[in-house]
Amino acid sequence: MPGKRLNDTMEQRVTPTYSADIQLGFQVDASFPRLEAVLEDFPDTLMSGSMQRALVRLTNRTQQSCQSIMLWLSHPSFFDVASPQLVDTDEESAELAESQSMYVYSDNVEATSEVLTANVLRDCSMFVLAGPAIASDGSAAGTECGVKSHALIPVETLGPGESLLVPVWIRGDRVGAHTLSMAIGASTTQSTRALTTGCKMRTRKFEIDLVVTPSLRVNAFVRPSVQNPHERILGIEIENVQSGLDIQLVQSTFTSGHYELLPLRTGTTPRVVQIGSKQTVNLMYKARPRARDVQAQPEQFTISALQQYIFAKDKPTAVPAPIRLVHSNAVLGHQGIDSTHSSLQAYIARSQAHRRRTMLCNAYPLIPEKFHSALFPLYETFGIDFVLFWSETGGKGRTGHHSITGIDLGVPHDYINEALTPPASGAARMWLKDTEHDRQELIQSIANRSAASAHRTERTLDVALRLTGVRRVSEADALCVADIEVSVYNHSWQHAYNATLRLISPSESGQASETKPESSGPQAAWTWCGVTTHTLSVDPLGSVCVQAQVACSALGIIDVGMWELSATAVNATAATSPYAKSLECKLHPLHPSFINVTI
């Protein structure tokens, strides 16, 4: 096959002359790096949740310095990459390996602590091991939007003959047989943008076969609190599925931007919790709001960014501000674990980011993944993440942790629909019919996702009844009057509500059957007395208490949970959108409210 036609001389122009064809030739660049990569101590079998340390040893076998070394992972939730270090001898390698630890044990673990945490949804599949300086936000300098890679504490360059030791922790994230891929790339160029395009880089791919066997099965369940409507009872069911192996629980840690979780211990609760083979243990916690004045900055960021993405001409590029997370720790063993330790916290955050990005891709398929970091935060204000640390009793002494992300407490915080309303000004005009069709299709898909994720048990307002005192009307009469404190709590952080509370007595015909759940106890022996209709206003995340009275003809335990609450949001401007949820509700009791009337 001839090459390019030559046209430099008269003879070449008269007689067609072609150059030699070099399209199939190889061009060898002596400046390209030759990086030797050796994987050490990588396991082939793990228990679910357990972690094992391994090493990646990188050696520069060329005469040029490597200024850019990258690491890609196919399963980010299975790996944690620690900061690499230069080593010269085997003794230094052994000392470095022994100094690396994922769990930092402590005798003084705080029950509750607040940590200011970055809230950017980053891509956790790429790490910078050697290369440019680190930006102030923790990302590699030169990356678009600062979200394409995690920069550790890399060295600037890897000189000829030098070795770089990279500690890697492998965790059994999911049960089953997995093929994990790890790619390592190196180049002499200093341009990080050139690296991300895949050019001017020599890469090598490793495949790691890993079998994960089950260890613990962990589930979460939520129950309403009868005493306090603004609280929830969160239960954790833990089952040891191993045969002939006891597992000791070390610590439970909850992370939330709004809730503080307190363990519910009884006199029979052991100080050290150990689960035998094929046994199940339930841990109960009380989820209590940390503060009433909530700004909900992550949710406000999503509403604003998603509205700009849908209706504005320019796409959003800003990232969410850091969030202050509440860490609630309950030590279940002899020693606790510092959950705010930098290495552990970074790994848990990367695992959370990987799961959240996967969830967003499935929930919003019409939104490209490259815009997720500019639309959605890593943590939401009202979300709860749970981590359970454990250790093996006897045997190999393995340690690990299980986690549950995004625990739903059954309270309504669906704010995505508010972004589907066009802004009063600044909306981009659509000139093409196809473009307007794409916008409406995107809006409809988001609205359908929001409707599908709604729970029937979500209640914007809750009511709780509490007995405060009992007195007898007269000595000669058996009639007693019980003082009841009725609390109405608003779970919404966006809207205040005007509500009307009506207390219903069993004697009221045709109403008790509609508002009363199935319960037991004498219902005809009491009636509401005094004022039975109350008009009140409840602020966002606020509560209002009213006093009521119950007249009883006999002492004992009675169920007074008979009421009806009609509420309407004070500012209902969002209801003008066809995709907005109704801001009016009529509630009835879901469970009995027993009081013990005694003198």
XYZ file of C-alpha atoms in Angstrom:
599
model
C 0.000 0.000 0.000
C 1.551 3.301 -1.057
C 1.975 6.160 1.318
C 1.418 9.872 0.859
C 1.944 11.259 -2.672
C 5.018 13.454 -3.024
C 4.767 16.838 -4.771
C 8.039 18.572 -3.960
C 9.941 18.391 -7.294
C 8.994 18.682 -10.983
C 9.716 14.994 -11.542
C 7.409 14.037 -8.661
C 4.643 16.249 -10.023
C 4.995 14.809 -13.587
C 5.435 11.197 -12.544
C 3.236 10.163 -9.597
C 5.566 9.301 -6.757
C 4.545 8.043 -3.342
C 6.382 7.838 -0.034
C 6.774 4.641 1.929
C 3.748 3.568 3.965
C 4.412 3.926 7.714
C 0.867 3.433 9.015
C 1.634 -0.086 10.249
C 4.983 0.858 11.727
C 5.744 0.961 15.414
C 6.979 4.109 17.068
C 9.034 3.444 20.169
C 9.214 6.228 22.739
C 12.183 5.744 25.016
C 10.789 8.277 27.505
C 7.773 6.115 28.310
C 8.045 4.591 31.796
C 8.409 0.912 32.534
C 6.841 0.450 35.921
C 7.193 -2.911 37.639
C 4.137 -3.752 39.756
C 4.043 -6.621 42.249
C 0.973 -7.578 44.292
C 1.788 -8.970 47.728
C -0.440 -10.770 50.264
C -3.674 -10.457 48.279
C -6.250 -12.944 49.659
C -8.404 -15.283 47.614
C -11.035 -15.889 50.347
C -12.578 -13.500 52.862
C -15.504 -13.446 55.250
C -18.092 -10.794 54.481
C -17.146 -7.552 56.186
C -13.634 -8.684 57.153
C -10.594 -6.686 56.060
C -7.088 -7.878 55.187
C -4.033 -5.797 54.407
C -2.120 -6.259 51.151
C 0.655 -4.347 49.378
C 1.313 -3.075 45.870
C 5.024 -2.557 45.216
C 5.861 -0.235 42.302
C 9.434 0.070 40.987
C 10.605 2.409 38.237
C 12.804 0.358 35.851
C 13.559 3.183 33.390
C 16.084 6.008 33.364
C 13.405 8.716 33.503
C 11.403 9.816 36.490
C 7.719 8.928 36.598
C 5.745 12.041 37.402
C 2.233 10.639 37.109
C 1.134 7.281 38.542
C -2.548 6.370 38.717
C -4.509 3.475 40.199
C -7.965 2.414 38.940
C -10.340 0.017 40.710
C -13.353 -1.800 39.280
C -14.953 -2.374 42.717
C -14.154 0.653 44.927
C -16.160 -0.673 47.881
C -13.836 -3.717 48.092
C -10.636 -1.668 48.412
C -9.139 1.024 50.561
C -5.901 2.587 49.342
C -3.654 4.202 51.943
C -1.025 6.841 51.326
C 2.010 5.421 49.471
C 5.573 5.852 50.703
C 9.023 5.533 49.189
C 11.030 2.586 50.550
C 14.622 1.552 49.969
C 15.032 -1.755 51.819
C 12.948 -4.774 52.766
C 13.235 -3.790 56.416
C 11.549 -0.480 55.709
C 8.822 -2.296 53.781
C 8.131 -4.623 56.715
C 8.097 -1.704 59.163
C 5.678 0.230 56.972
C 3.378 -2.771 56.614
C 3.214 -3.302 60.369
C 2.510 0.393 61.048
C -0.585 0.482 58.828
C -3.830 -0.174 60.711
C -7.423 0.372 59.705
C -9.032 0.241 63.161
C -7.686 2.441 65.953
C -8.818 1.019 69.308
C -9.392 3.318 72.268
C -10.579 3.069 75.863
C -12.143 6.551 75.751
C -14.584 6.629 72.866
C -16.972 9.559 73.017
C -20.646 8.635 72.932
C -21.419 11.588 70.649
C -19.116 13.752 68.572
C -19.515 16.190 65.686
C -17.185 16.150 62.683
C -17.125 18.627 59.803
C -17.041 16.382 56.718
C -16.648 17.085 53.016
C -19.941 16.508 51.243
C -18.775 16.147 47.634
C -19.869 13.055 45.699
C -16.553 11.985 44.158
C -15.628 9.182 41.801
C -13.836 6.680 44.029
C -12.459 4.430 41.295
C -9.240 6.390 40.596
C -6.392 7.339 42.944
C -3.369 9.571 42.396
C -0.271 7.825 43.766
C 2.435 10.062 42.303
C 1.975 13.275 40.448
C 0.902 16.904 40.834
C 0.292 18.708 44.074
C -2.935 18.249 45.989
C -5.657 20.851 45.772
C -7.190 22.309 48.894
C -10.349 20.218 48.477
C -8.424 16.945 48.448
C -8.642 16.342 44.699
C -5.861 16.111 42.187
C -4.935 19.432 40.663
C -6.164 19.826 37.122
C -9.113 17.455 37.299
C -12.420 18.718 35.956
C -14.784 19.817 38.742
C -12.279 18.346 41.221
C -14.283 15.141 41.483
C -12.603 12.690 39.123
C -9.962 11.295 41.446
C -8.918 10.899 45.054
C -5.479 12.247 45.758
C -3.854 10.659 48.775
C -0.513 12.024 49.964
C 1.480 11.162 46.841
C 5.139 11.674 46.168
C 6.012 14.218 43.514
C 8.053 11.854 41.322
C 9.320 8.280 41.325
C 12.963 8.360 40.297
C 14.857 5.659 38.392
C 15.251 2.520 40.491
C 13.069 3.838 43.311
C 10.265 1.758 44.835
C 6.869 2.945 45.986
C 4.926 0.841 48.490
C 1.145 1.253 48.405
C -0.817 -0.295 51.331
C -4.167 -1.690 50.173
C -6.945 -3.036 52.378
C -9.284 -5.609 50.816
C -12.751 -6.022 52.324
C -15.386 -8.653 51.648
C -18.092 -6.191 50.676
C -20.592 -8.640 49.153
C -21.053 -12.385 49.468
C -20.197 -14.440 46.381
C -17.429 -15.009 43.852
C -15.975 -11.825 42.389
C -13.328 -10.908 39.839
C -11.794 -7.612 40.924
C -9.833 -5.557 38.425
C -6.992 -3.214 39.307
C -5.170 -1.107 36.699
C -1.959 0.835 37.259
C -0.810 3.495 34.823
C 2.326 5.623 34.633
C 3.596 8.430 32.444
C 6.334 11.034 32.359
C 3.987 13.840 31.395
C 2.944 16.375 34.031
C -0.464 17.051 32.529
C -3.213 15.376 34.545
C -5.748 16.264 31.859
C -3.750 14.248 29.349
C -3.774 11.307 31.725
C -7.534 11.222 32.055
C -7.953 10.962 28.278
C -5.978 7.696 28.212
C -3.144 8.931 25.955
C 0.587 9.050 26.719
C 0.249 6.500 29.502
C 1.405 2.930 29.894
C -1.002 0.799 31.913
C -1.145 -2.712 33.280
C -4.240 -4.537 34.436
C -4.500 -7.137 37.184
C -7.456 -9.421 37.857
C -7.979 -10.706 41.393
C -10.332 -13.618 42.060
C -11.988 -13.310 45.456
C -14.581 -15.528 47.155
C -16.534 -13.901 50.007
C -18.292 -16.192 52.485
C -21.103 -14.970 54.778
C -20.363 -13.998 58.376
C -23.148 -11.773 59.724
C -26.569 -10.892 58.386
C -27.536 -7.379 59.492
C -30.970 -5.780 59.009
C -32.520 -2.554 60.303
C -36.155 -1.902 61.251
C -37.894 1.263 62.442
C -40.748 1.662 64.912
C -42.531 4.867 66.015
C -42.025 6.139 69.527
C -45.263 6.151 71.515
C -43.999 8.637 74.106
C -42.322 11.195 71.812
C -43.670 11.716 68.276
C -40.464 13.374 67.074
C -38.389 10.307 67.941
C -38.069 6.889 66.338
C -37.040 3.487 67.704
C -34.385 1.946 65.457
C -33.669 -1.754 65.790
C -30.677 -3.648 64.387
C -31.088 -7.407 63.907
C -27.748 -9.256 63.763
C -27.532 -12.950 62.893
C -24.347 -15.011 63.000
C -24.576 -17.348 60.002
C -21.176 -18.968 60.633
C -20.994 -22.542 61.901
C -18.819 -23.165 64.952
C -17.581 -19.566 65.120
C -18.452 -16.963 67.767
C -18.336 -13.275 66.868
C -17.932 -10.498 69.396
C -19.447 -7.104 68.633
C -17.018 -4.254 69.230
C -18.955 -1.065 68.551
C -21.940 0.375 66.723
C -21.632 3.787 65.082
C -24.413 5.888 63.575
C -23.724 8.913 61.389
C -26.347 11.551 60.675
C -26.624 15.263 60.085
C -29.770 15.599 62.210
C -30.283 12.628 64.525
C -28.474 11.440 67.621
C -28.915 7.762 68.432
C -28.887 6.515 72.012
C -28.774 2.810 72.943
C -31.759 1.436 74.833
C -30.209 -0.792 77.493
C -32.037 -2.837 80.103
C -30.843 -4.452 83.286
C -30.314 -7.732 81.441
C -28.268 -6.228 78.593
C -24.713 -7.656 78.811
C -21.733 -5.322 78.886
C -19.966 -7.359 76.200
C -22.183 -8.575 73.346
C -21.124 -11.878 71.822
C -23.092 -13.821 69.204
C -22.787 -17.573 69.104
C -23.031 -19.732 66.030
C -26.453 -19.517 64.330
C -27.721 -17.068 66.961
C -29.476 -13.706 66.568
C -29.171 -10.520 68.644
C -31.323 -7.392 68.484
C -29.893 -3.981 69.394
C -32.379 -1.171 70.041
C -31.654 2.539 69.719
C -33.600 5.778 70.097
C -33.224 8.268 67.231
C -33.575 11.771 68.650
C -33.187 15.043 66.711
C -29.978 16.803 67.590
C -31.239 20.348 66.991
C -34.513 21.966 66.007
C -33.014 24.827 63.949
C -32.078 22.896 60.808
C -30.890 24.683 57.665
C -30.887 21.525 55.499
C -28.107 22.881 53.302
C -27.588 19.644 51.300
C -31.277 19.501 50.408
C -31.362 23.200 49.543
C -28.295 22.699 47.356
C -29.967 19.852 45.452
C -33.165 21.853 44.873
C -31.234 24.841 43.522
C -28.776 22.810 41.425
C -31.410 20.501 39.957
C -33.624 23.457 39.090
C -30.682 25.105 37.318
C -29.861 21.880 35.478
C -33.417 21.489 34.193
C -34.398 25.057 33.343
C -31.261 27.221 33.043
C -28.995 27.551 30.042
C -25.757 27.008 31.982
C -25.337 23.720 33.825
C -24.353 23.807 37.515
C -20.682 23.360 38.408
C -20.552 24.202 42.127
C -20.149 21.503 44.767
C -21.954 21.209 48.122
C -20.565 22.802 51.255
C -19.191 20.593 54.053
C -21.719 19.096 56.451
C -21.448 18.676 60.199
C -22.143 15.009 60.954
C -23.067 13.598 64.350
C -21.260 10.344 65.229
C -23.178 8.311 67.833
C -21.038 5.493 69.250
C -22.047 2.612 71.511
C -19.184 0.414 72.721
C -20.243 -3.238 72.821
C -16.905 -4.855 73.693
C -13.948 -4.300 75.984
C -12.542 -1.497 73.802
C -14.055 0.926 71.327
C -12.910 2.168 67.916
C -12.214 5.754 66.938
C -14.772 6.154 64.142
C -13.392 9.611 63.262
C -9.927 8.245 62.474
C -8.843 9.664 59.117
C -8.175 6.362 57.332
C -11.362 4.658 58.518
C -13.522 7.716 57.918
C -12.086 8.168 54.403
C -12.760 4.531 53.480
C -16.330 4.609 54.801
C -16.951 7.867 52.906
C -15.615 6.360 49.665
C -17.788 3.266 50.107
C -20.793 5.483 50.757
C -19.996 7.534 47.621
C -19.759 4.400 45.469
C -23.136 3.102 46.674
C -24.786 6.501 46.316
C -23.491 7.003 42.772
C -24.808 3.566 41.834
C -28.201 4.390 43.354
C -28.381 7.734 41.522
C -27.539 6.104 38.195
C -30.424 3.675 38.651
C -32.852 6.283 40.005
C -32.173 9.019 37.438
C -31.034 7.356 34.202
C -31.671 10.512 32.132
C -29.132 12.555 34.137
C -25.537 11.882 32.945
C -23.230 10.609 35.654
C -20.778 13.456 35.109
C -23.338 15.907 36.580
C -24.084 13.913 39.760
C -21.390 15.642 41.810
C -22.852 19.051 40.912
C -26.443 18.031 41.674
C -26.401 15.675 44.651
C -24.402 15.714 47.915
C -22.721 12.725 49.488
C -24.685 13.025 52.758
C -28.212 14.279 53.293
C -29.250 16.029 56.483
C -31.845 13.491 57.605
C -30.156 10.307 56.418
C -28.673 7.773 58.831
C -25.703 5.505 58.110
C -24.856 2.580 60.371
C -21.542 0.771 60.871
C -21.112 -2.323 63.087
C -17.565 -3.297 64.049
C -16.879 -6.878 65.093
C -14.048 -9.287 65.814
C -13.725 -13.040 65.644
C -13.493 -14.928 68.949
C -10.677 -17.440 68.668
C -9.688 -18.836 65.315
C -7.709 -16.426 63.129
C -8.742 -13.339 65.095
C -10.207 -11.621 62.038
C -11.842 -8.188 62.346
C -14.232 -6.290 60.121
C -17.357 -4.220 59.903
C -20.786 -4.241 58.295
C -22.622 -1.126 57.189
C -26.120 0.007 56.219
C -26.500 3.299 54.370
C -29.559 5.491 53.974
C -31.749 4.123 56.780
C -35.271 5.495 56.291
C -37.023 6.548 59.500
C -40.385 6.854 57.770
C -40.641 10.650 58.010
C -41.369 12.684 54.850
C -38.428 14.615 53.440
C -39.181 14.338 49.749
C -37.842 17.621 48.415
C -36.907 16.673 44.828
C -40.322 17.672 43.457
C -39.722 21.287 44.436
C -36.973 21.473 41.809
C -39.481 20.590 39.063
C -41.180 23.992 39.265
C -39.772 26.576 36.797
C -38.122 29.553 38.520
C -39.800 32.946 38.415
C -36.944 34.299 36.289
C -33.862 32.955 34.543
C -35.433 29.981 32.773
C -33.845 29.277 29.397
C -36.142 29.480 26.384
C -36.362 26.327 24.279
C -36.228 27.015 20.544
C -36.407 23.425 19.357
C -39.373 21.145 19.908
C -37.130 18.138 20.553
C -35.264 20.021 23.286
C -38.518 20.894 25.063
C -39.605 17.264 24.749
C -36.353 16.109 26.378
C -36.894 18.522 29.244
C -40.444 17.315 29.897
C -39.300 13.706 29.703
C -36.596 14.427 32.315
C -39.094 16.169 34.610
C -41.563 13.328 34.309
C -38.914 10.681 35.069
C -37.850 12.525 38.222
C -41.466 12.905 39.315
C -42.153 9.208 38.723
C -39.096 8.245 40.753
C -40.236 10.455 43.628
C -43.713 8.932 43.553
C -42.322 5.392 43.478
C -40.090 6.006 46.511
C -42.894 7.422 48.661
C -43.907 5.342 51.683
C -47.491 4.960 52.825
C -46.421 5.222 56.459
C -44.906 8.686 55.989
C -46.682 11.212 58.182
C -45.896 14.904 58.073
C -47.394 15.404 61.538
C -47.530 13.094 64.543
C -49.535 13.192 67.764
C -48.572 11.758 71.159
C -50.623 11.592 74.375
C -49.110 11.509 77.861
C -50.794 11.188 81.268
C -49.757 14.010 83.637
C -52.110 13.493 86.603
C -55.288 11.875 87.976
C -57.714 13.299 90.499
C -61.071 12.171 91.902
C -64.032 14.501 91.423
C -65.420 13.814 94.907
C -64.928 11.302 97.678
C -68.461 9.983 97.349
C -68.257 9.630 93.571
C -66.141 7.104 91.699
C -65.691 9.491 88.753
C -62.054 10.451 88.073
C -60.522 13.075 85.800
C -57.188 12.390 84.092
C -55.071 15.248 82.760
C -53.625 14.479 79.321
C -50.850 16.365 77.547
C -51.313 16.172 73.754
C -48.189 16.928 71.686
C -48.274 17.621 67.948
C -44.926 17.411 66.126
C -44.100 18.630 62.621
C -41.557 16.493 60.742
C -41.232 18.890 57.804
C -38.204 21.187 57.664
C -39.754 23.311 54.888
C -43.347 24.092 55.847
C -45.215 25.277 58.902
C -48.730 23.921 59.361
C -52.034 25.257 60.647
C -53.892 22.342 62.184
C -57.156 21.506 63.880
C -57.078 18.731 66.471
C -60.377 17.075 67.373
C -60.529 14.659 70.296
C -63.129 11.937 69.749
C -64.905 10.060 72.529
C -66.134 6.464 72.133
C -69.715 7.612 72.644
C -69.660 9.735 69.478
C -71.664 7.704 66.999
C -70.165 6.755 63.641
C -66.754 8.284 64.344
C -64.973 5.880 66.640
C -64.947 3.087 64.090
C -63.367 5.339 61.444
C -60.590 6.715 63.580
C -59.808 3.899 65.975
C -57.304 1.120 65.275
C -57.849 -2.349 66.606
C -57.078 -2.328 70.332
C -58.238 -3.781 73.623
C -59.442 -2.225 76.857
C -62.609 -0.587 78.166
C -63.693 2.163 75.781
C -67.154 2.989 77.101
C -65.870 3.793 80.603
C -64.325 7.148 79.630
C -64.969 10.277 77.569
C -63.129 13.453 76.662
C -64.322 16.452 78.646
C -63.682 20.166 78.483
C -62.337 21.599 75.217
C -62.157 18.852 72.591
C -61.306 20.933 69.503
C -57.997 22.800 69.386
C -56.652 25.108 66.678
C -52.888 25.363 66.580
C -49.887 26.292 64.427
C -46.726 24.172 64.261
C -43.383 25.519 63.006
C -41.038 23.417 60.825
C -39.511 20.679 62.990
C -41.416 22.190 65.909
C -43.978 20.914 68.379
C -47.030 22.279 70.178
C -48.572 20.952 73.398
C -52.208 21.337 74.459
C -53.907 20.211 77.652
C -56.950 17.949 77.628
C -58.984 16.012 80.160
C -60.512 12.546 80.246
C -63.385 11.628 82.569
C -63.246 7.991 83.733
C -65.947 6.049 85.563
C -63.522 3.288 86.590
C -59.841 2.899 87.347
C -57.486 0.840 85.212
C -55.696 0.908 81.883
C -57.607 2.550 79.062
C -56.796 3.431 75.473
C -57.405 7.151 74.783
C -55.901 7.196 71.279
C -58.963 8.586 69.498
C -58.453 11.837 67.607
C -58.440 13.440 64.172
C -55.889 16.000 62.960
C -56.544 18.151 59.870
C -53.582 20.272 58.722
C -52.677 22.614 55.868
C -49.283 24.103 55.072
C -48.955 27.817 55.768
C -46.964 28.584 52.594
C -48.447 26.429 49.856
C -46.775 28.096 46.850
C -45.138 24.810 45.834
C -48.583 23.280 45.382
C -48.996 25.237 42.133
C -46.664 22.780 40.416
C -48.426 19.757 38.877
C -45.677 17.543 40.330
C -45.838 18.896 43.892
C -47.296 16.770 46.629
C -50.418 17.831 48.412
C -49.704 19.996 51.453
C -52.989 19.094 53.120
C -53.405 16.042 55.295
C -55.911 14.408 57.608
C -54.408 12.021 60.151
C -55.783 9.430 62.552
C -53.959 7.297 65.156
C -51.952 4.338 63.914
C -51.443 2.637 67.280
C -53.104 2.615 70.717
C -52.274 5.160 73.420
C -52.676 3.445 76.789
C -52.783 5.313 80.097
C -52.972 3.847 83.590
C -55.639 5.643 85.625
C -54.861 5.081 89.310
C -55.298 7.147 92.437
